[in-house]
GROMACS .gro file of C-alpha atoms in nm:
model
   84
    1MET     CA    1  11.099   9.465  10.524
    2GLU     CA    2  10.989   9.116  10.508
    3GLU     CA    3  11.059   8.892  10.209
    4ARG     CA    4  10.845   8.597  10.107
    5ASP     CA    5  10.909   8.323   9.866
    6ILE     CA    6  10.578   8.300   9.693
    7ASN     CA    7  10.618   7.946   9.562
    8ARG     CA    8  10.668   7.841   9.936
    9THR     CA    9  10.410   8.071  10.099
   10PRO     CA   10  10.168   8.192   9.808
   11PRO     CA   11   9.943   8.471   9.867
   12SER     CA   12   9.580   8.356   9.968
   13ARG     CA   13   9.267   8.381   9.764
   14ALA     CA   14   9.146   8.682   9.994
   15PHE     CA   15   9.486   8.851   9.915
   16LEU     CA   16   9.455   8.791   9.544
   17GLU     CA   17   9.085   8.891   9.543
   18GLU     CA   18   9.129   9.229   9.715
   19HIS     CA   19   9.423   9.329   9.503
   20VAL     CA   20   9.383   9.168   9.176
   21ASP     CA   21   9.175   9.457   8.955
   22GLU     CA   22   8.873   9.312   8.763
   23ALA     CA   23   8.938   9.485   8.461
   24ASN     CA   24   9.313   9.464   8.444
   25PHE     CA   25   9.380   9.076   8.564
   26LEU     CA   26   9.631   8.994   8.307
   27GLU     CA   27   9.864   9.249   8.450
   28TYR     CA   28   9.872   9.059   8.767
   29VAL     CA   29   9.965   8.729   8.577
   30SER     CA   30  10.337   8.640   8.410
   31ARG     CA   31  10.220   8.572   8.049
   32ARG     CA   32  10.576   8.460   7.978
   33SER     CA   33  10.541   8.139   8.192
   34PRO     CA   34  10.553   7.788   8.003
   35VAL     CA   35  10.211   7.721   8.146
   36PHE     CA   36  10.061   7.934   7.863
   37LYS     CA   37  10.223   7.721   7.589
   38GLU     CA   38  10.015   7.452   7.708
   39ARG     CA   39   9.694   7.648   7.755
   40ALA     CA   40   9.513   7.972   7.677
   41LEU     CA   41   9.564   8.295   7.908
   42PRO     CA   42   9.288   8.310   8.176
   43ALA     CA   43   8.950   8.489   8.040
   44SER     CA   44   8.841   8.636   8.362
   45LYS     CA   45   8.973   8.751   8.715
   46ARG     CA   46   8.811   8.426   8.873
   47GLU     CA   47   9.033   8.210   8.637
   48ALA     CA   48   9.339   8.419   8.672
   49ILE     CA   49   9.328   8.349   9.044
   50ALA     CA   50   9.247   8.017   9.013
   51LEU     CA   51   9.568   7.974   8.792
   52MET     CA   52   9.762   8.175   9.049
   53LEU     CA   53   9.679   7.970   9.344
   54GLU     CA   54   9.742   7.640   9.143
   55HIS     CA   55  10.063   7.776   8.992
   56PRO     CA   56  10.200   8.054   9.219
   57ASN     CA   57  10.473   8.110   8.961
   58LEU     CA   58  10.259   8.267   8.747
   59ILE     CA   59  10.180   8.564   8.989
   60LYS     CA   60  10.421   8.846   8.885
   61ARG     CA   61  10.687   8.903   9.122
   62PRO     CA   62  10.777   9.098   9.320
   63ILE     CA   63  10.473   9.174   9.523
   64LEU     CA   64  10.545   9.508   9.715
   65VAL     CA   65  10.269   9.524   9.989
   66LEU     CA   66  10.235   9.868  10.173
   67LYS     CA   67   9.956   9.894  10.396
   68ASP     CA   68   9.643   9.848  10.188
   69ARG     CA   69   9.820   9.873   9.849
   70ALA     CA   70   9.994   9.599   9.634
   71ILE     CA   71  10.188   9.643   9.360
   72PHE     CA   72  10.258   9.342   9.123
   73GLY     CA   73  10.592   9.307   8.885
   74PHE     CA   74  10.889   9.563   8.931
   75ASP     CA   75  10.715   9.905   8.834
   76LYS     CA   76  10.961  10.186   8.896
   77LYS     CA   77  10.696  10.464   8.826
   78ALA     CA   78  10.468  10.311   9.091
   79TYR     CA   79  10.718  10.282   9.356
   80ASP     CA   80  10.832  10.641   9.292
   81ARG     CA   81  10.475  10.741   9.345
   82LEU     CA   82  10.481  10.574   9.678
   83GLU     CA   83  10.760  10.790   9.790
   84ARG     CA   84  10.594  11.096   9.742
   0.00000   0.00000   0.00000
């Protein structure tokens, strides 16, 4: 297993484009961030990714990457499904 600090080595635009879902892009953003006290939540996947690249701490953590799949944020049910 490899661990990375996403503030030091943030995911690339290509990684985010591949793994952030167009319909549910807000599920990949940490909405409790102080950034959103100053501005509105992103209104599109494109805007969400731009914000994540500018402020990597907005990305839900951890990001678990297994082969071609990525799970953003702690999600025990999703982790359990991977074990099957």
